[in-house]
Structure formats: structure tokens, C-alpha cells
Amino acid sequence: KNQVEQSPQSLIILEGKNCTLQCNYTVSPFSNLRWYKQDTGRGPVSLTIMTFSENTKSNGRYTATLDADTKQSSLHITASQLSDSASYICVVNLYSSASKIIFGSGTRLSIRP
Amino acid sequence: GAVVSQHPSWVICKSGTSVKIECRSLDFQATTMFWYRQFPKQSLMLMATSNEGSKATYEQGVEKDKFLINHASLTLSTLTVTSAHPEDSSFYICSANPGLAGGGRLPGWNEQFFGPGTRLTVL
């Protein structure tokens, strides 16, 4: 069964600290993996996208890693800011098709001042 | 680039009325558009997939007669919630996929670009 699991479900950290979010997937055939940020009451916004051959991808203070052998991905946030408070969703594409995507349940991140 | 808009951003209606939500790709043509529903603290749930000029494909458990989808052009899809009831209150999000509409596998061709969502409250 194709699944995408994220952990932790929720996380609270102090402003300025770093954090790492996890995503494990059992999806086949794998095409690519994306991390999205979803602010409350808004649609998801893409942060990074990685294909099978990519190990890491950065977007400012966000760095995503991918281990295709263990089928794990992580999203590392450096020097967190209050505006980073949001849900972070891991999404995996199958078949290189936009129609075949599996959503993770998300990690709700709260940054405290 | 790749901006998707939704209108309205929020709507409140009485039970039994119908509500139409528009989804537009502003700077690209979308071969396919998707409609999602999201309940509080839950992930997005795909409701239906629509291709321009053809009937939408609904996910299991989604009533096609209740959630009418029209994809009349490559830049516009509409979702109409008919005879809305309080249990239909939710956050509705659309996404658009360029596909090969741009003439080939351009960057983002197989990606879904999401709209900002529409909050529906049925009283």
C-alpha cells in the first residue's frame, strides 16, 4: 500500500532554534518528493522538490534530504522564525504524473518567541 | 509564475443553498485541475480530478451530484456545492497542473500548483 508517514505530528520550538521534520514513504514507483508549507487558512506552497537521484535540496533556511534506499526524507529548518509556524506536508509523486500523488498527514510546527 | 487563485476566499451560506467556487490559473494553462477538501488539523483529501472539456473523475465516496465540477477552459474550473449542509463546511483547495499545455515538458509540467483555498461555512 502506498503510504507517506510524517513525524512528529506536532512540534513546538523556540524562535531561533533549528528543527528537523521526518517523512517515511512506501511508494512505488517513486518519481519525486516535495515538501510543502501550509499556513493556517492558506493553500500549500512548495518548498523543495527532489527526484530519485537527488540527496539534498535547499531553499533558504529550509534544507531537504532524501535517502531513496531507506525511503526517508527530512526537512531541516535553520534559525527558525515566527513566520515558520505552519504545517509542513511531505508529498510523493508516482509515475511522474501530477495526478498520482500521496500526501503525508503533515507536521504542525509552532515557533514560540 | 504558476499562480493559482480561488474566489471567493471565504463564504457563509444558509443550509440548502448552492455555492460556487472558482479556481483560476493566472499565468499558465492547466491541463488538469484538482479539487481538495481539508478539515481542521487534517491533510488534504482529493475530491475530484478534472481535465478541460471532459467530465471530472470523482474519488470514492464523493457525491458527484452534490459537488458539481465544470472545467470549461484551460484556466478555469468551478466547484459548485449543491444544497449545502453544515457538514459540508470545510476548507476547499484547488490545484492546477500545466501538463503538456505549454507545448512540452516545461519546468513544473508535472507539478500541482495550489490555490489559496476557500473557507465554506454552512449555517
mmCIF file of C-alpha atoms in Angstrom:
data_model
loop_
_atom_site.group_PDB
_atom_site.id
_atom_site.type_symbol
_atom_site.label_atom_id
_atom_site.label_comp_id
_atom_site.label_asym_id
_atom_site.label_seq_id
_atom_site.Cartn_x
_atom_site.Cartn_y
_atom_site.Cartn_z
ATOM 1 C CA LYS A 1 0.000 0.000 0.000
ATOM 2 C CA ASN A 2 1.339 3.425 -0.927
ATOM 3 C CA GLN A 3 1.777 5.480 2.207
ATOM 4 C CA VAL A 4 3.541 8.604 3.396
ATOM 5 C CA GLU A 5 4.065 8.982 7.119
ATOM 6 C CA GLN A 6 5.349 12.075 8.870
ATOM 7 C CA SER A 7 6.714 12.663 12.312
ATOM 8 C CA PRO A 8 6.361 14.250 14.675
ATOM 9 C CA GLN A 9 2.689 15.094 14.372
ATOM 10 C CA SER A 10 3.328 18.417 16.051
ATOM 11 C CA LEU A 11 6.357 20.285 17.332
ATOM 12 C CA ILE A 12 6.934 23.404 19.387
ATOM 13 C CA ILE A 13 10.319 25.113 19.419
ATOM 14 C CA LEU A 14 11.721 28.459 20.456
ATOM 15 C CA GLU A 15 12.455 31.141 17.914
ATOM 16 C CA GLY A 16 15.993 30.899 16.600
ATOM 17 C CA LYS A 17 16.313 27.164 17.178
ATOM 18 C CA ASN A 18 16.714 24.535 14.481
ATOM 19 C CA CYS A 19 14.428 21.587 13.902
ATOM 20 C CA THR A 20 14.103 18.557 11.665
ATOM 21 C CA LEU A 21 10.906 17.020 10.357
ATOM 22 C CA GLN A 22 10.746 13.438 9.118
ATOM 23 C CA CYS A 23 8.957 11.747 6.261
ATOM 24 C CA ASN A 24 8.956 7.998 5.569
ATOM 25 C CA TYR A 25 7.302 6.643 2.475
ATOM 26 C CA THR A 26 6.369 3.318 0.970
ATOM 27 C CA VAL A 27 5.503 4.409 -2.530
ATOM 28 C CA SER A 28 6.207 2.630 -5.771
ATOM 29 C CA PRO A 29 7.115 3.562 -8.376
ATOM 30 C CA PHE A 30 8.654 6.675 -6.906
ATOM 31 C CA SER A 31 9.015 9.738 -9.092
ATOM 32 C CA ASN A 32 9.729 12.669 -6.806
ATOM 33 C CA LEU A 33 9.172 14.018 -3.314
ATOM 34 C CA ARG A 34 8.077 17.502 -2.389
ATOM 35 C CA TRP A 35 7.873 19.397 0.854
ATOM 36 C CA TYR A 36 5.119 21.991 1.169
ATOM 37 C CA LYS A 37 4.475 24.670 3.748
ATOM 38 C CA GLN A 38 0.846 25.391 4.544
ATOM 39 C CA ASP A 39 -0.001 28.409 6.641
ATOM 40 C CA THR A 40 -3.284 28.251 8.521
ATOM 41 C CA GLY A 41 -6.159 29.066 6.212
ATOM 42 C CA ARG A 42 -3.967 29.069 3.106
ATOM 43 C CA GLY A 43 -3.089 26.652 0.337
ATOM 44 C CA PRO A 44 0.177 24.669 0.343
ATOM 45 C CA VAL A 45 3.270 26.341 -1.078
ATOM 46 C CA SER A 46 6.108 24.256 -2.488
ATOM 47 C CA LEU A 47 9.435 24.456 -0.653
ATOM 48 C CA THR A 48 11.566 21.790 -2.331
ATOM 49 C CA ILE A 49 11.322 19.012 -4.866
ATOM 50 C CA MET A 50 13.718 16.084 -5.186
ATOM 51 C CA THR A 51 13.923 13.273 -7.666
ATOM 52 C CA PHE A 52 15.330 9.807 -7.105
ATOM 53 C CA SER A 53 18.915 10.870 -7.795
ATOM 54 C CA GLU A 54 18.985 13.935 -5.556
ATOM 55 C CA ASN A 55 20.168 13.711 -1.967
ATOM 56 C CA THR A 56 19.665 17.239 -0.792
ATOM 57 C CA LYS A 57 17.945 20.432 -1.857
ATOM 58 C CA SER A 58 17.986 23.811 -0.142
ATOM 59 C CA ASN A 59 15.645 26.760 -0.240
ATOM 60 C CA GLY A 60 16.912 29.495 2.040
ATOM 61 C CA ARG A 61 16.716 28.251 5.621
ATOM 62 C CA TYR A 62 14.989 25.067 4.507
ATOM 63 C CA THR A 63 17.081 22.039 3.574
ATOM 64 C CA ALA A 64 15.502 18.788 2.468
ATOM 65 C CA THR A 65 17.299 15.464 2.259
ATOM 66 C CA LEU A 66 16.306 12.274 0.538
ATOM 67 C CA ASP A 67 17.544 8.719 1.060
ATOM 68 C CA ALA A 68 15.939 6.661 -1.678
ATOM 69 C CA ASP A 69 17.378 3.430 -0.285
ATOM 70 C CA THR A 70 15.722 3.751 3.112
ATOM 71 C CA LYS A 71 12.798 5.739 1.646
ATOM 72 C CA GLN A 72 13.218 8.544 4.087
ATOM 73 C CA SER A 73 13.251 12.300 3.734
ATOM 74 C CA SER A 74 13.805 15.081 6.196
ATOM 75 C CA LEU A 75 13.215 18.807 6.214
ATOM 76 C CA HIS A 76 15.632 20.826 8.307
ATOM 77 C CA ILE A 77 14.756 24.364 9.297
ATOM 78 C CA THR A 78 17.602 26.555 10.449
ATOM 79 C CA ALA A 79 17.322 29.574 12.757
ATOM 80 C CA SER A 80 13.556 29.335 12.973
ATOM 81 C CA GLN A 81 11.398 32.432 12.762
ATOM 82 C CA LEU A 82 7.879 33.092 13.991
ATOM 83 C CA SER A 83 6.701 33.034 10.379
ATOM 84 C CA ASP A 84 7.807 29.413 10.112
ATOM 85 C CA SER A 85 4.795 28.415 12.220
ATOM 86 C CA ALA A 86 2.752 26.311 9.810
ATOM 87 C CA SER A 87 2.016 22.771 8.747
ATOM 88 C CA TYR A 88 4.675 21.057 6.670
ATOM 89 C CA ILE A 89 3.462 18.403 4.300
ATOM 90 C CA CYS A 90 5.503 15.728 2.570
ATOM 91 C CA VAL A 91 4.089 14.673 -0.806
ATOM 92 C CA VAL A 92 5.301 11.849 -3.026
ATOM 93 C CA ASN A 93 4.613 11.559 -6.755
ATOM 94 C CA LEU A 94 4.188 8.258 -8.533
ATOM 95 C CA TYR A 95 4.758 7.590 -12.202
ATOM 96 C CA SER A 96 5.986 11.125 -12.874
ATOM 97 C CA SER A 97 2.313 12.039 -13.038
ATOM 98 C CA ALA A 98 0.751 15.059 -11.422
ATOM 99 C CA SER A 99 -2.368 13.003 -10.797
ATOM 100 C CA LYS A 100 -0.689 10.319 -8.767
ATOM 101 C CA ILE A 101 0.398 11.908 -5.515
ATOM 102 C CA ILE A 102 0.296 10.694 -1.957
ATOM 103 C CA PHE A 103 0.049 13.228 0.863
ATOM 104 C CA GLY A 104 1.530 12.842 4.297
ATOM 105 C CA SER A 105 -0.605 13.942 7.211
ATOM 106 C CA GLY A 106 1.731 16.827 7.957
ATOM 107 C CA THR A 107 3.695 18.153 10.909
ATOM 108 C CA ARG A 108 2.270 21.149 12.698
ATOM 109 C CA LEU A 109 5.168 23.381 13.722
ATOM 110 C CA SER A 110 4.775 26.176 16.235
ATOM 111 C CA ILE A 111 7.536 28.692 16.873
ATOM 112 C CA ARG A 112 7.435 30.402 20.249
ATOM 113 C CA PRO A 113 9.086 33.798 20.874
ATOM 114 C CA GLY B 1 4.914 32.310 -12.215
ATOM 115 C CA ALA B 2 2.478 29.415 -11.671
ATOM 116 C CA VAL B 3 -0.084 31.383 -9.692
ATOM 117 C CA VAL B 4 -3.467 29.886 -8.911
ATOM 118 C CA SER B 5 -6.302 31.948 -7.493
ATOM 119 C CA GLN B 6 -9.575 30.999 -5.873
ATOM 120 C CA HIS B 7 -12.708 33.016 -5.446
ATOM 121 C CA PRO B 8 -14.221 33.626 -3.024
ATOM 122 C CA SER B 9 -11.665 33.236 -0.257
ATOM 123 C CA TRP B 10 -14.447 32.647 2.206
ATOM 124 C CA VAL B 11 -18.208 32.238 2.025
ATOM 125 C CA ILE B 12 -21.014 31.803 4.518
ATOM 126 C CA CYS B 13 -24.323 30.446 3.296
ATOM 127 C CA LYS B 14 -27.568 29.065 4.597
ATOM 128 C CA SER B 15 -28.311 25.367 4.590
ATOM 129 C CA GLY B 16 -29.936 24.259 1.355
ATOM 130 C CA THR B 17 -28.352 26.870 -0.876
ATOM 131 C CA SER B 18 -25.728 26.268 -3.552
ATOM 132 C CA VAL B 19 -22.275 27.776 -3.554
ATOM 133 C CA LYS B 20 -19.879 28.126 -6.481
ATOM 134 C CA ILE B 21 -16.111 28.310 -6.021
ATOM 135 C CA GLU B 22 -13.835 29.354 -8.870
ATOM 136 C CA CYS B 23 -10.273 28.230 -9.452
ATOM 137 C CA ARG B 24 -8.119 30.046 -11.992
ATOM 138 C CA SER B 25 -4.593 29.534 -13.232
ATOM 139 C CA LEU B 26 -3.455 33.104 -13.772
ATOM 140 C CA ASP B 27 -0.249 32.800 -15.753
ATOM 141 C CA PHE B 28 -0.341 29.347 -17.271
ATOM 142 C CA GLN B 29 -2.723 26.934 -18.912
ATOM 143 C CA ALA B 30 -3.716 23.923 -16.859
ATOM 144 C CA THR B 31 -4.346 20.577 -18.480
ATOM 145 C CA THR B 32 -5.727 19.224 -15.240
ATOM 146 C CA MET B 33 -7.236 20.762 -12.143
ATOM 147 C CA PHE B 34 -7.825 19.081 -8.829
ATOM 148 C CA TRP B 35 -10.227 19.814 -6.006
ATOM 149 C CA TYR B 36 -9.420 19.009 -2.387
ATOM 150 C CA ARG B 37 -11.217 19.298 0.903
ATOM 151 C CA GLN B 38 -9.433 19.802 4.178
ATOM 152 C CA PHE B 39 -10.922 19.504 7.635
ATOM 153 C CA PRO B 40 -9.233 21.119 10.666
ATOM 154 C CA LYS B 41 -5.889 19.589 11.565
ATOM 155 C CA GLN B 42 -6.171 17.038 8.775
ATOM 156 C CA SER B 43 -4.382 16.659 5.490
ATOM 157 C CA LEU B 44 -5.836 17.453 2.092
ATOM 158 C CA MET B 45 -8.289 14.910 0.730
ATOM 159 C CA LEU B 46 -8.669 14.679 -3.024
ATOM 160 C CA MET B 47 -12.282 15.039 -4.116
ATOM 161 C CA ALA B 48 -12.022 15.007 -7.886
ATOM 162 C CA THR B 49 -9.771 15.446 -10.886
ATOM 163 C CA SER B 50 -10.902 17.342 -13.937
ATOM 164 C CA ASN B 51 -9.498 17.764 -17.404
ATOM 165 C CA GLU B 52 -10.547 20.624 -19.615
ATOM 166 C CA GLY B 53 -13.543 19.731 -21.731
ATOM 167 C CA SER B 54 -14.268 16.382 -20.141
ATOM 168 C CA LYS B 55 -16.152 15.052 -17.151
ATOM 169 C CA ALA B 56 -14.482 15.088 -13.770
ATOM 170 C CA THR B 57 -13.287 11.910 -12.127
ATOM 171 C CA TYR B 58 -14.512 11.692 -8.547
ATOM 172 C CA GLU B 59 -12.817 9.889 -5.689
ATOM 173 C CA GLN B 60 -14.636 7.110 -3.941
ATOM 174 C CA GLY B 61 -17.197 8.426 -1.500
ATOM 175 C CA VAL B 62 -17.541 11.856 -3.123
ATOM 176 C CA GLU B 63 -21.028 12.521 -4.461
ATOM 177 C CA LYS B 64 -20.757 13.836 -7.990
ATOM 178 C CA ASP B 65 -24.309 15.167 -7.931
ATOM 179 C CA LYS B 66 -23.559 17.197 -4.845
ATOM 180 C CA PHE B 67 -20.172 18.523 -5.885
ATOM 181 C CA LEU B 68 -20.515 19.673 -9.467
ATOM 182 C CA ILE B 69 -17.288 20.399 -11.288
ATOM 183 C CA ASN B 70 -17.009 22.301 -14.533
ATOM 184 C CA HIS B 71 -13.703 22.726 -16.317
ATOM 185 C CA ALA B 72 -14.716 24.863 -19.252
ATOM 186 C CA SER B 73 -11.328 26.261 -20.189
ATOM 187 C CA LEU B 74 -7.623 25.677 -19.636
ATOM 188 C CA THR B 75 -7.550 28.398 -16.991
ATOM 189 C CA LEU B 76 -10.818 27.983 -15.115
ATOM 190 C CA SER B 77 -12.502 25.261 -13.105
ATOM 191 C CA THR B 78 -15.517 25.681 -10.853
ATOM 192 C CA LEU B 79 -16.800 23.622 -7.961
ATOM 193 C CA THR B 80 -20.457 24.000 -7.043
ATOM 194 C CA VAL B 81 -21.617 22.638 -3.729
ATOM 195 C CA THR B 82 -25.319 21.998 -4.247
ATOM 196 C CA SER B 83 -27.850 22.060 -1.432
ATOM 197 C CA ALA B 84 -25.108 22.700 1.074
ATOM 198 C CA HIS B 85 -25.445 21.417 4.629
ATOM 199 C CA PRO B 86 -23.441 22.198 7.770
ATOM 200 C CA GLU B 87 -21.382 19.019 7.322
ATOM 201 C CA ASP B 88 -20.124 20.473 4.022
ATOM 202 C CA SER B 89 -18.410 23.246 5.942
ATOM 203 C CA SER B 90 -14.738 22.867 5.198
ATOM 204 C CA PHE B 91 -11.689 24.375 3.532
ATOM 205 C CA TYR B 92 -11.744 23.727 -0.206
ATOM 206 C CA ILE B 93 -8.477 23.931 -2.117
ATOM 207 C CA CYS B 94 -7.892 23.610 -5.831
ATOM 208 C CA SER B 95 -4.680 22.921 -7.660
ATOM 209 C CA ALA B 96 -3.694 23.190 -11.292
ATOM 210 C CA ASN B 97 -1.263 21.143 -13.316
ATOM 211 C CA PRO B 98 0.281 22.557 -16.504
ATOM 212 C CA GLY B 99 0.893 19.154 -18.034
ATOM 213 C CA LEU B 100 1.869 19.483 -21.661
ATOM 214 C CA ALA B 101 -0.360 22.510 -22.265
ATOM 215 C CA GLY B 102 2.695 24.703 -22.655
ATOM 216 C CA GLY B 103 3.854 22.649 -25.598
ATOM 217 C CA GLY B 104 6.188 20.240 -23.835
ATOM 218 C CA ARG B 105 7.730 19.173 -20.567
ATOM 219 C CA LEU B 106 8.447 22.640 -19.259
ATOM 220 C CA PRO B 107 9.654 23.118 -15.662
ATOM 221 C CA GLY B 108 6.788 22.266 -13.336
ATOM 222 C CA TRP B 109 4.954 20.316 -16.040
ATOM 223 C CA ASN B 110 4.042 17.502 -13.650
ATOM 224 C CA GLU B 111 3.574 19.603 -10.531
ATOM 225 C CA GLN B 112 0.368 20.691 -8.863
ATOM 226 C CA PHE B 113 0.224 24.384 -8.011
ATOM 227 C CA PHE B 114 -2.204 25.096 -5.224
ATOM 228 C CA GLY B 115 -4.694 27.890 -4.804
ATOM 229 C CA PRO B 116 -5.077 29.786 -1.523
ATOM 230 C CA GLY B 117 -8.233 27.921 -0.569
ATOM 231 C CA THR B 118 -11.859 28.816 0.118
ATOM 232 C CA ARG B 119 -13.369 28.584 3.571
ATOM 233 C CA LEU B 120 -17.013 27.462 3.336
ATOM 234 C CA THR B 121 -19.275 27.788 6.349
ATOM 235 C CA VAL B 122 -22.824 26.491 6.066
ATOM 236 C CA LEU B 123 -25.202 27.680 8.752
#
